[in-house]
PDB file of C-alpha atoms in Angstrom:
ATOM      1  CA  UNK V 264       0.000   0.000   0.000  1.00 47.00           C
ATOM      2  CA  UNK V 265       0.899   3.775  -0.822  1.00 51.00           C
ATOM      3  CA  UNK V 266       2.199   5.629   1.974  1.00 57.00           C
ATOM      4  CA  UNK V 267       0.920   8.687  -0.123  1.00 73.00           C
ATOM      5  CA  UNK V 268      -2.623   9.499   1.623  1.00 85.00           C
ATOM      6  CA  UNK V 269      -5.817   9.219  -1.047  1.00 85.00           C
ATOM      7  CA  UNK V 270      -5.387  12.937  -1.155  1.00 84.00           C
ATOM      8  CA  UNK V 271      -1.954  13.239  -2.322  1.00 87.00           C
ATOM      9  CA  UNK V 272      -2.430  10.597  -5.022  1.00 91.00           C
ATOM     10  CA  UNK V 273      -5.841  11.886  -6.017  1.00 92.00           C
ATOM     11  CA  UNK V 274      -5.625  13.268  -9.923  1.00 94.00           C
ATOM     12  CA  UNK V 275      -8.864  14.487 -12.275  1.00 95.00           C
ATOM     13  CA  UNK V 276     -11.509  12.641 -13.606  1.00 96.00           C
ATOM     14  CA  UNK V 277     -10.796  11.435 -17.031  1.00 96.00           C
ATOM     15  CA  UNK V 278     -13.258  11.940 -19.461  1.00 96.00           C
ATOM     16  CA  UNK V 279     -14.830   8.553 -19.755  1.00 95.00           C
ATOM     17  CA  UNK V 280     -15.170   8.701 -15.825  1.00 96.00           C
ATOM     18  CA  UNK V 281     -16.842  12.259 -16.170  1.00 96.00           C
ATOM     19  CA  UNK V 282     -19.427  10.529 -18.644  1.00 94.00           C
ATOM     20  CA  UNK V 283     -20.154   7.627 -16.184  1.00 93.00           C
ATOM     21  CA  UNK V 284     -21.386  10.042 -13.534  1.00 95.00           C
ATOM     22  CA  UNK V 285     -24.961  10.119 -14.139  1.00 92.00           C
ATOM     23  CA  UNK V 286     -26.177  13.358 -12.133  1.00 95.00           C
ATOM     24  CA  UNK V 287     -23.398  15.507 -13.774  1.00 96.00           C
ATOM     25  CA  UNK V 288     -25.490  15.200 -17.117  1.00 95.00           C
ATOM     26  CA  UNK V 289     -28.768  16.862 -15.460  1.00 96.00           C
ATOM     27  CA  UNK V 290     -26.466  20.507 -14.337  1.00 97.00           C
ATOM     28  CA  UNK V 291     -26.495  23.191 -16.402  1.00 97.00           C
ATOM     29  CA  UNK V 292     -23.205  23.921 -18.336  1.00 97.00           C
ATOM     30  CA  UNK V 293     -21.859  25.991 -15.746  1.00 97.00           C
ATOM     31  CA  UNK V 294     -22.716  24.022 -12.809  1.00 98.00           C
ATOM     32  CA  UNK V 295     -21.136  20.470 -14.510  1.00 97.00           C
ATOM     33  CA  UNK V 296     -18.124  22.631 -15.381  1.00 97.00           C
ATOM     34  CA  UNK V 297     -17.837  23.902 -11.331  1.00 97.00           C
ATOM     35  CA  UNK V 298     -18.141  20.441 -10.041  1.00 97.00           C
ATOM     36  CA  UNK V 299     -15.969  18.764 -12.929  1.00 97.00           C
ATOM     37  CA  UNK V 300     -13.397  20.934 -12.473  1.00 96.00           C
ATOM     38  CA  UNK V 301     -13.220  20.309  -8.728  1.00 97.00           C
ATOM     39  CA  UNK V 302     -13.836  16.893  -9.011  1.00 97.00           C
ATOM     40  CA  UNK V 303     -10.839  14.807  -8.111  1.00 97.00           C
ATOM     41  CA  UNK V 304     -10.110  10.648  -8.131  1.00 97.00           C
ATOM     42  CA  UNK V 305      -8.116   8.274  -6.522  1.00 96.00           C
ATOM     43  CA  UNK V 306      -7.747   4.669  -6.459  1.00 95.00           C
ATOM     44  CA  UNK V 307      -7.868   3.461  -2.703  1.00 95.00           C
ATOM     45  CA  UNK V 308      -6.238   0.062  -1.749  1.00 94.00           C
ATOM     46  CA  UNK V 309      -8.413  -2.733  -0.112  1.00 93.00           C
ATOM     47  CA  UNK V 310      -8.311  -2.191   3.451  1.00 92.00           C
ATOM     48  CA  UNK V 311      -7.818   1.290   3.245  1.00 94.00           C
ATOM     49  CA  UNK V 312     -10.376   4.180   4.963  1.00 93.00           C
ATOM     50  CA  UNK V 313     -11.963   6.572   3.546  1.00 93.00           C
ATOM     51  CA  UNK V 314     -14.248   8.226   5.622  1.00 92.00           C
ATOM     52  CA  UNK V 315     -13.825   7.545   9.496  1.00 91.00           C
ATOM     53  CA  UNK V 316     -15.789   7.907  12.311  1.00 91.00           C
ATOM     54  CA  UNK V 317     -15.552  11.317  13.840  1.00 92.00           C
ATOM     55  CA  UNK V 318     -13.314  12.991  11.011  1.00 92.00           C
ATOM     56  CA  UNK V 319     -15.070  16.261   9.879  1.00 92.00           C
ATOM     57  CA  UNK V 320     -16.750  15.416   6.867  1.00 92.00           C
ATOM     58  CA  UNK V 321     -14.645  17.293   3.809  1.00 92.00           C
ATOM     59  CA  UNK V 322     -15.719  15.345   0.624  1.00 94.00           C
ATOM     60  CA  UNK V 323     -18.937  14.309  -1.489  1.00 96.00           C
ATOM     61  CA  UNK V 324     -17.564  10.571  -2.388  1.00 96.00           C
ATOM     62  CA  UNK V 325     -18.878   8.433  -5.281  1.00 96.00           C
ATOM     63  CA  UNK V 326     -17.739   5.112  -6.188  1.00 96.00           C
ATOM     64  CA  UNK V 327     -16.447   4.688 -10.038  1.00 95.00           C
ATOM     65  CA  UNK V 328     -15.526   1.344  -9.616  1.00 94.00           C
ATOM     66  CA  UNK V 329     -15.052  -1.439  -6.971  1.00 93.00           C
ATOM     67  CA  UNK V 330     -16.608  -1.668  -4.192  1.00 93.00           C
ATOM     68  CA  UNK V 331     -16.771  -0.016  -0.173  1.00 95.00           C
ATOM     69  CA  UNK V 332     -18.173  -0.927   3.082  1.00 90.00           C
ATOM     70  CA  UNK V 333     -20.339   1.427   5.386  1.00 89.00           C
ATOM     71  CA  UNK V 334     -19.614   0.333   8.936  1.00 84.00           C
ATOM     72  CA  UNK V 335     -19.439   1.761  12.876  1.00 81.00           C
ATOM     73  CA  UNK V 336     -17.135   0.946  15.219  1.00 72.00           C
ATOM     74  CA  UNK V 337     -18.366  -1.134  18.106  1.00 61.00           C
ATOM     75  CA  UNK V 338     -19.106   0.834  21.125  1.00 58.00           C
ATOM     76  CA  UNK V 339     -18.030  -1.960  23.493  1.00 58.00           C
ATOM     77  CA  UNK V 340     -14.654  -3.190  21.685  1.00 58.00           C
ATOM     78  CA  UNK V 341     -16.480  -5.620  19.433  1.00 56.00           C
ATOM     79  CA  UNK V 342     -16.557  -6.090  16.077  1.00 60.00           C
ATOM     80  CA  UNK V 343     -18.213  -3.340  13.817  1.00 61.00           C
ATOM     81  CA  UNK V 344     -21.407  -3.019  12.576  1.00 70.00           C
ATOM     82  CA  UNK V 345     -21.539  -3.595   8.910  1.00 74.00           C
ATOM     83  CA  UNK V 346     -24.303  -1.093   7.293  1.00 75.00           C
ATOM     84  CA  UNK V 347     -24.628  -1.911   3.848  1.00 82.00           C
ATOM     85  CA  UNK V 348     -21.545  -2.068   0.508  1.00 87.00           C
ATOM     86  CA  UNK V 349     -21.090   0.626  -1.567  1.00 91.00           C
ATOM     87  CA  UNK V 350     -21.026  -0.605  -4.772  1.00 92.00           C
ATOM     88  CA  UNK V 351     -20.219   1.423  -8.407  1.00 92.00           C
ATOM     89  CA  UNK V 352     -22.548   4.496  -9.146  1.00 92.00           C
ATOM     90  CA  UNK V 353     -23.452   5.408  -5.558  1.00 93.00           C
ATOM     91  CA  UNK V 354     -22.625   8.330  -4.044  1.00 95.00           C
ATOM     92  CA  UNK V 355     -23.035   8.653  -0.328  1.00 92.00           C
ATOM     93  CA  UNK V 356     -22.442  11.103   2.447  1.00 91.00           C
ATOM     94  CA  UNK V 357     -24.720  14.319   1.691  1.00 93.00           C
ATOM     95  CA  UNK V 358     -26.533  13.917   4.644  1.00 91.00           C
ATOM     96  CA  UNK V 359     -23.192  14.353   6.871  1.00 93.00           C
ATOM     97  CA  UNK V 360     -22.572  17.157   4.784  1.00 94.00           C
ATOM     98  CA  UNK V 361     -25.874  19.038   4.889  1.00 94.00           C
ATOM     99  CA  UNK V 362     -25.431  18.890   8.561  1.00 92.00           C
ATOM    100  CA  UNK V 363     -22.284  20.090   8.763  1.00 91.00           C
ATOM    101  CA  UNK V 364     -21.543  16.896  11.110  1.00 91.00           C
ATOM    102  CA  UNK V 365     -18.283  14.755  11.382  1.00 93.00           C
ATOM    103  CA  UNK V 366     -18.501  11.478  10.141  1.00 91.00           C
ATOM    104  CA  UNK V 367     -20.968   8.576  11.852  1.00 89.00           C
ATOM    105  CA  UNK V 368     -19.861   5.942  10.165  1.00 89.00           C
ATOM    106  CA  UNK V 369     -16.316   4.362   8.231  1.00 92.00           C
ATOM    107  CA  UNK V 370     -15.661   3.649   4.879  1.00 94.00           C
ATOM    108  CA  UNK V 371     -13.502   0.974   3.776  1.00 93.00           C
ATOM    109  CA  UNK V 372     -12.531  -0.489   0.224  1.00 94.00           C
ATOM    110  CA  UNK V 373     -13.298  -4.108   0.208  1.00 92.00           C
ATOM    111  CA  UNK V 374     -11.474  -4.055  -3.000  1.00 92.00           C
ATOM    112  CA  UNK V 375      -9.104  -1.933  -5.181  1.00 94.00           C
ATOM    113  CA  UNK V 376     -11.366   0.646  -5.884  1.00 96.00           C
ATOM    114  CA  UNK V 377     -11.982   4.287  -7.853  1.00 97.00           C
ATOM    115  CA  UNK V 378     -13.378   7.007  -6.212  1.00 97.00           C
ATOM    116  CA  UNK V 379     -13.973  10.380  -6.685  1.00 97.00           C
ATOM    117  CA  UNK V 380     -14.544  13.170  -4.300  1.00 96.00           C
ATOM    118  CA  UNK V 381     -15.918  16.974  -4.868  1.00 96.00           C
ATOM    119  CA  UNK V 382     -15.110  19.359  -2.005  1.00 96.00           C
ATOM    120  CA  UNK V 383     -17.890  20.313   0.543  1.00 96.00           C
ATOM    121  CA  UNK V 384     -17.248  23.933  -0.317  1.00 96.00           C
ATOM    122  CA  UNK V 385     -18.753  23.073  -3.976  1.00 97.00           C
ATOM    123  CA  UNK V 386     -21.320  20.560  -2.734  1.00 97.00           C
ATOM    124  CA  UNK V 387     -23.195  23.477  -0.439  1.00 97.00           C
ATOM    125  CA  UNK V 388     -22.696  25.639  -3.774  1.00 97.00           C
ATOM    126  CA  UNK V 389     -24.299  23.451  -5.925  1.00 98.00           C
ATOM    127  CA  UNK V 390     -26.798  22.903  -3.192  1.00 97.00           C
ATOM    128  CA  UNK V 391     -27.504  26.885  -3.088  1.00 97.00           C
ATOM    129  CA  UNK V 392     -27.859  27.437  -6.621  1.00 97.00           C
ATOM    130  CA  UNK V 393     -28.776  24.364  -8.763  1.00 97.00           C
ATOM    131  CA  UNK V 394     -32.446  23.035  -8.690  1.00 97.00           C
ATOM    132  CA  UNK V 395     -31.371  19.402 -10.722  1.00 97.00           C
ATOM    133  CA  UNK V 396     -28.514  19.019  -8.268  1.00 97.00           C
ATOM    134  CA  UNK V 397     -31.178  19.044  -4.946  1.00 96.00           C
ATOM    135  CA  UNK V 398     -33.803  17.157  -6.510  1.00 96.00           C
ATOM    136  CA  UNK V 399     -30.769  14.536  -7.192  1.00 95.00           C
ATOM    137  CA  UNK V 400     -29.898  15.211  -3.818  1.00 95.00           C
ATOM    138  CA  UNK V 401     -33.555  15.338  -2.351  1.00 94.00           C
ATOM    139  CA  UNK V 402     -34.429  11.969  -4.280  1.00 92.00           C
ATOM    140  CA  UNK V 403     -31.255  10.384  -2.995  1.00 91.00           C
ATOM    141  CA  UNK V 404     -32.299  11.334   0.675  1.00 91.00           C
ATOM    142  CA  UNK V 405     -34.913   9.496   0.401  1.00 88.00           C
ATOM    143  CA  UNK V 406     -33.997   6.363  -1.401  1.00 88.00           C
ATOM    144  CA  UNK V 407     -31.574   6.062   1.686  1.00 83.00           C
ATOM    145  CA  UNK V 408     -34.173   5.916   4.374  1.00 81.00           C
ATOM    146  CA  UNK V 409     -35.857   3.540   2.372  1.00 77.00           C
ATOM    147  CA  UNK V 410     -32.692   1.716   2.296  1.00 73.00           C
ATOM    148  CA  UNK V 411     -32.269   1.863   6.130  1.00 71.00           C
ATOM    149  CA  UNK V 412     -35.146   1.116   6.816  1.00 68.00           C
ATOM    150  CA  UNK V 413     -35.026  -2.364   5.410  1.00 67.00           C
ATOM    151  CA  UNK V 414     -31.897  -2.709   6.688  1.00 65.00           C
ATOM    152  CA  UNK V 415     -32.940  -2.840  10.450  1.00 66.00           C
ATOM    153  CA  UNK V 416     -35.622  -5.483   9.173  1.00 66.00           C
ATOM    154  CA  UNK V 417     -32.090  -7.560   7.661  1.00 64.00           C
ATOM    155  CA  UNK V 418     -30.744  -7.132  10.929  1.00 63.00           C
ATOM    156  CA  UNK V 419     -33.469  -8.844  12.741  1.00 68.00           C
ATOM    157  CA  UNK V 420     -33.603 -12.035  10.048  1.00 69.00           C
ATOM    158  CA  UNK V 421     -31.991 -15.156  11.392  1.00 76.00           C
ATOM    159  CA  UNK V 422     -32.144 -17.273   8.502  1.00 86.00           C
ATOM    160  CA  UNK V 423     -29.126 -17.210   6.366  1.00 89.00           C
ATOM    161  CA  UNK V 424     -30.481 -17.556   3.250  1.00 92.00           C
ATOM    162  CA  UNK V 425     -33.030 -14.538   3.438  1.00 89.00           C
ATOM    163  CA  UNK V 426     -29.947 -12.384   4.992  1.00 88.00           C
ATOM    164  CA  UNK V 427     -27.872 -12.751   1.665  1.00 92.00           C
ATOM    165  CA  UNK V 428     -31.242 -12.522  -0.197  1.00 92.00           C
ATOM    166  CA  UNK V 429     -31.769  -9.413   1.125  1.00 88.00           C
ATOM    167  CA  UNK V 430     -28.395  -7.928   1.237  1.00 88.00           C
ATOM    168  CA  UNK V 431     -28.052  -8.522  -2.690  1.00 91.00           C
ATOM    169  CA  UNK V 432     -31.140  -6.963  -2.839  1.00 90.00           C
ATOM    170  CA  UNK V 433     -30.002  -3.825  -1.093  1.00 88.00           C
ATOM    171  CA  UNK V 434     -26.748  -3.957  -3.506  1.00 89.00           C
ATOM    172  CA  UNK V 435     -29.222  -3.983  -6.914  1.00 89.00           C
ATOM    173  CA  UNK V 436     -30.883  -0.571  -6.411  1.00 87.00           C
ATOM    174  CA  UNK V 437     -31.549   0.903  -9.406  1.00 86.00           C
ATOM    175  CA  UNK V 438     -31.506   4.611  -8.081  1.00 87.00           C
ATOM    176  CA  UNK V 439     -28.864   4.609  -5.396  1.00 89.00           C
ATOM    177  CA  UNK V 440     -26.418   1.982  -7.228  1.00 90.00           C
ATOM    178  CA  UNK V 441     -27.173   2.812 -11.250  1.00 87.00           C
ATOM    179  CA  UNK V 442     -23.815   1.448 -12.306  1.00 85.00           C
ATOM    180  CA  UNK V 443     -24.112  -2.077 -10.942  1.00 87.00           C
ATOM    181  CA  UNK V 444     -26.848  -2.858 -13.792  1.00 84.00           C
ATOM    182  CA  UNK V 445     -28.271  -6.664 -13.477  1.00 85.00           C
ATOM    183  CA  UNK V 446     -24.723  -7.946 -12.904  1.00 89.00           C
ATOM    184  CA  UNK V 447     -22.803  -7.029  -9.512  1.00 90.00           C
ATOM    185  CA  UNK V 448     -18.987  -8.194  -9.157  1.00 90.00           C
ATOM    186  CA  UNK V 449     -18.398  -9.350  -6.048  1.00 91.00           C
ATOM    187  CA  UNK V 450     -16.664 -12.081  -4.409  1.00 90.00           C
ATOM    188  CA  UNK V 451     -18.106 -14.725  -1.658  1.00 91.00           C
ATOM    189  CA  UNK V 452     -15.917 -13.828   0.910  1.00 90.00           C
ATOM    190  CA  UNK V 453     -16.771 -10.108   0.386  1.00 91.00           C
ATOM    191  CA  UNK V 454     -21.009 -10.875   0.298  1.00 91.00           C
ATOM    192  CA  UNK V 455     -19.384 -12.704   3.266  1.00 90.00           C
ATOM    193  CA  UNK V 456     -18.156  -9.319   5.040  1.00 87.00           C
ATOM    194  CA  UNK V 457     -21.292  -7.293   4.246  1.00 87.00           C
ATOM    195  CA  UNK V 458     -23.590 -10.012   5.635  1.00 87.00           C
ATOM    196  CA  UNK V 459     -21.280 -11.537   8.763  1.00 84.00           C
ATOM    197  CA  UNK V 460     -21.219 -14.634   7.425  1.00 88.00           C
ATOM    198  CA  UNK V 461     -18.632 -17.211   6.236  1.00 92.00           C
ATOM    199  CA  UNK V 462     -17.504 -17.291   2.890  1.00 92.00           C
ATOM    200  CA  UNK V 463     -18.986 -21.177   3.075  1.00 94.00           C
ATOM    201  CA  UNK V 464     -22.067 -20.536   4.352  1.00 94.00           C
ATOM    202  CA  UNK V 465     -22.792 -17.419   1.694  1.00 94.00           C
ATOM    203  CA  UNK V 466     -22.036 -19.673  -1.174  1.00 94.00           C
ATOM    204  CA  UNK V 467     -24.720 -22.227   0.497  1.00 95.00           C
ATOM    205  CA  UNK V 468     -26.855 -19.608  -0.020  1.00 94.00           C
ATOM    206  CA  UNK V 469     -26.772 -18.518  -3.190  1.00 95.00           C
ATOM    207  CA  UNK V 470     -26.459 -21.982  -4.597  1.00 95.00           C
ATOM    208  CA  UNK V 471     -30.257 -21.868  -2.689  1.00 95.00           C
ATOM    209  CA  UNK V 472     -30.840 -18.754  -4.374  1.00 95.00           C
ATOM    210  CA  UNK V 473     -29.946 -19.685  -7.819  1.00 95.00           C
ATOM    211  CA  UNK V 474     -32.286 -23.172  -7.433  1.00 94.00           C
ATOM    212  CA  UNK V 475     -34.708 -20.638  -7.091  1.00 93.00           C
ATOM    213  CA  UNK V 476     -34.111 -18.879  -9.887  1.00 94.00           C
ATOM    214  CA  UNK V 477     -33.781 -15.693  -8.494  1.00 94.00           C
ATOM    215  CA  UNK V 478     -30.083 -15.258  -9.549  1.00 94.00           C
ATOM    216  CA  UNK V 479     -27.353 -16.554 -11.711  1.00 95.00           C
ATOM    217  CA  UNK V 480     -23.781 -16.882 -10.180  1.00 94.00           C
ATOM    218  CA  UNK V 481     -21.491 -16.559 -13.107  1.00 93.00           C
ATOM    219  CA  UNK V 482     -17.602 -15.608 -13.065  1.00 90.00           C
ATOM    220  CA  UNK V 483     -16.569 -12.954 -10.794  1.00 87.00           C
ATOM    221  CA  UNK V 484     -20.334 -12.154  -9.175  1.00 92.00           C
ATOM    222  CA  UNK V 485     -23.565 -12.459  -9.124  1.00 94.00           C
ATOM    223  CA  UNK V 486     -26.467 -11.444 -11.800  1.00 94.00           C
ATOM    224  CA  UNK V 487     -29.996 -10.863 -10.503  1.00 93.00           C
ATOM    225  CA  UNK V 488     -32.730 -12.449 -12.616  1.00 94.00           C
ATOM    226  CA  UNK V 489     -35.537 -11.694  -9.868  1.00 93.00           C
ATOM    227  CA  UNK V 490     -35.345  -8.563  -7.652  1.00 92.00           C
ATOM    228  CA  UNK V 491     -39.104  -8.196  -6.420  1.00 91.00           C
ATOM    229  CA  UNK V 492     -38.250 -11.660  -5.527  1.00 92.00           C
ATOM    230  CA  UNK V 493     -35.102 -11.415  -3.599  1.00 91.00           C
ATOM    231  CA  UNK V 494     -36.427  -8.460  -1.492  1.00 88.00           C
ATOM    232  CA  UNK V 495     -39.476 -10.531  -0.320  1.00 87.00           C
ATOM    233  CA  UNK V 496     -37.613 -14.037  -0.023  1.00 87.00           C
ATOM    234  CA  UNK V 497     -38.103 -16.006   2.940  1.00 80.00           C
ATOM    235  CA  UNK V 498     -37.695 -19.730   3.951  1.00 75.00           C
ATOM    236  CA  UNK V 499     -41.511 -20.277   4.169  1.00 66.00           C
ATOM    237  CA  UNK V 500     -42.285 -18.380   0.773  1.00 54.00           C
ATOM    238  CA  UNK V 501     -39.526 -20.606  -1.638  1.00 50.00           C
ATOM    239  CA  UNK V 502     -40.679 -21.502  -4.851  1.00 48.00           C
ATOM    240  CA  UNK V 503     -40.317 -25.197  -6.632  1.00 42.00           C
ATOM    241  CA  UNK V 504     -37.482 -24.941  -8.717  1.00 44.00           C
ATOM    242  CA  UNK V 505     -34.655 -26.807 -10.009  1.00 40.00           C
ATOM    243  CA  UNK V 506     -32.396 -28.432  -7.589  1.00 36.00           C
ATOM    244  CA  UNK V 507     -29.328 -28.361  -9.228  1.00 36.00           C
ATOM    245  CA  UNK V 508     -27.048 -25.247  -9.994  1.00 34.00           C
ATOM    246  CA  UNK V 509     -27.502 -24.021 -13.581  1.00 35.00           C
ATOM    247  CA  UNK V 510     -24.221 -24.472 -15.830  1.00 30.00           C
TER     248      UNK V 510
END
């Protein structure tokens, strides 16, 4: 690992990542030239923290590629709480900076990841000034408590199965998490990290998952043929299916 700091080796956006940025596309000219031009990237190592718990919040991050885990540290000494990954196309963290707060949460790259950061300074100005960058905002808000809120109802699942059902789930939105599509790359042992499970056990499930023909697994992750279907799944509610993996 660098002993740079993400700042140091942060650089500009090309423009291929520029055109991957969906909500840059809805500013006016001026506006997507402000936040362009302060826009910077860096690749972060696995392992590696972005945002930390208490650190004044002094970036609007969005992932380009990879893929990040929201957690909290454990107020007793235990192991943190895992929130939810952070997969490509989400941006996360205007509701820190709204509030002028220091950070609640960490965030870690799973994997070698891209992401790019635009200073607070010219998130509050785009916030002042540009109507299609709060009703991104605004609509983002909202997805997120959505999000949350079925995330307390993961937390209270005990059955394996339905946890990784609904933690894909969480990882296919369409809104929050454009650029993951209908395929999501992501390893077992990282579903594994996101859910608290073993690496073993998560490929149990989606081997159950697949029988059901609500997803494929294919090389290097996971595509979702069913998503109505892996937010409601439970034990009680499986469908007859094939028994055996598909090839």
């Amino acid at each position: 690992m660098s002993l740079m700091t993400l700042r140091e080796r942060s650089r500009l956006p090309s423009a291929a990542e520029l055109d991957g940025i969906l909500w840059l596309g809805t500013l006016s000219a001026s506006h997507r030239r402000l936040a362009a031009g302060a826009m910077r990237v860096v690749q972060a190592e696995p392992g590696e923290v972005l945002c930390r718990t208490g650190r004044p919040a002094v970036y609007w991050f969005g992932v380009v590629d990879g893929l990040l885990k929201m957690s909290s540290d454990a107020g007793d000494g235990g192991a943190p709480l895992t929130f939810t990954g952070v997969p490509p196309g989400a941006w996360f963290g205007e509701g820190t900076l709204l509030k002028c707060e220091a950070y609640r949460y960490n965030i870690e790259a799973l994997r070698r990841s891209v992401v790019a950061g635009i200073p607070v300074e010219v998130f509050h100005e785009l916030i002042a000034h540009s109507l299609p960058f709060n009703r991104f905002v605004v609509n983002q808000l909202n997805e997120r408590l959505g999000q949350f809120i079925a995330a307390r109802e993961i937390d209270r699942i005990h059955d394996p199965d339905s946890r990784v059902a609904r933690n894909l789930a969480a990882l296919f939105h369409p809104v929050l998490y454009p650029g993951v599509g209908e395929m999501l790359r992501i390893t077992q042992q990282e579903l594994g990290y996101l859910v608290g499970l073993s690496r073993q056990r998560v490929n149990e499930a989606l081997r159950t998952l697949q029988a059901q023909q609500l997803i494929r697994i294919e090389y290097g992750g996971v595509r979702v043929l069913d998503l109505p279907g892996l937010r409601t799944y439970a034990p009680d509610s499986r469908r007859a299916g094939p028994q055996r993996m598909a090839t």
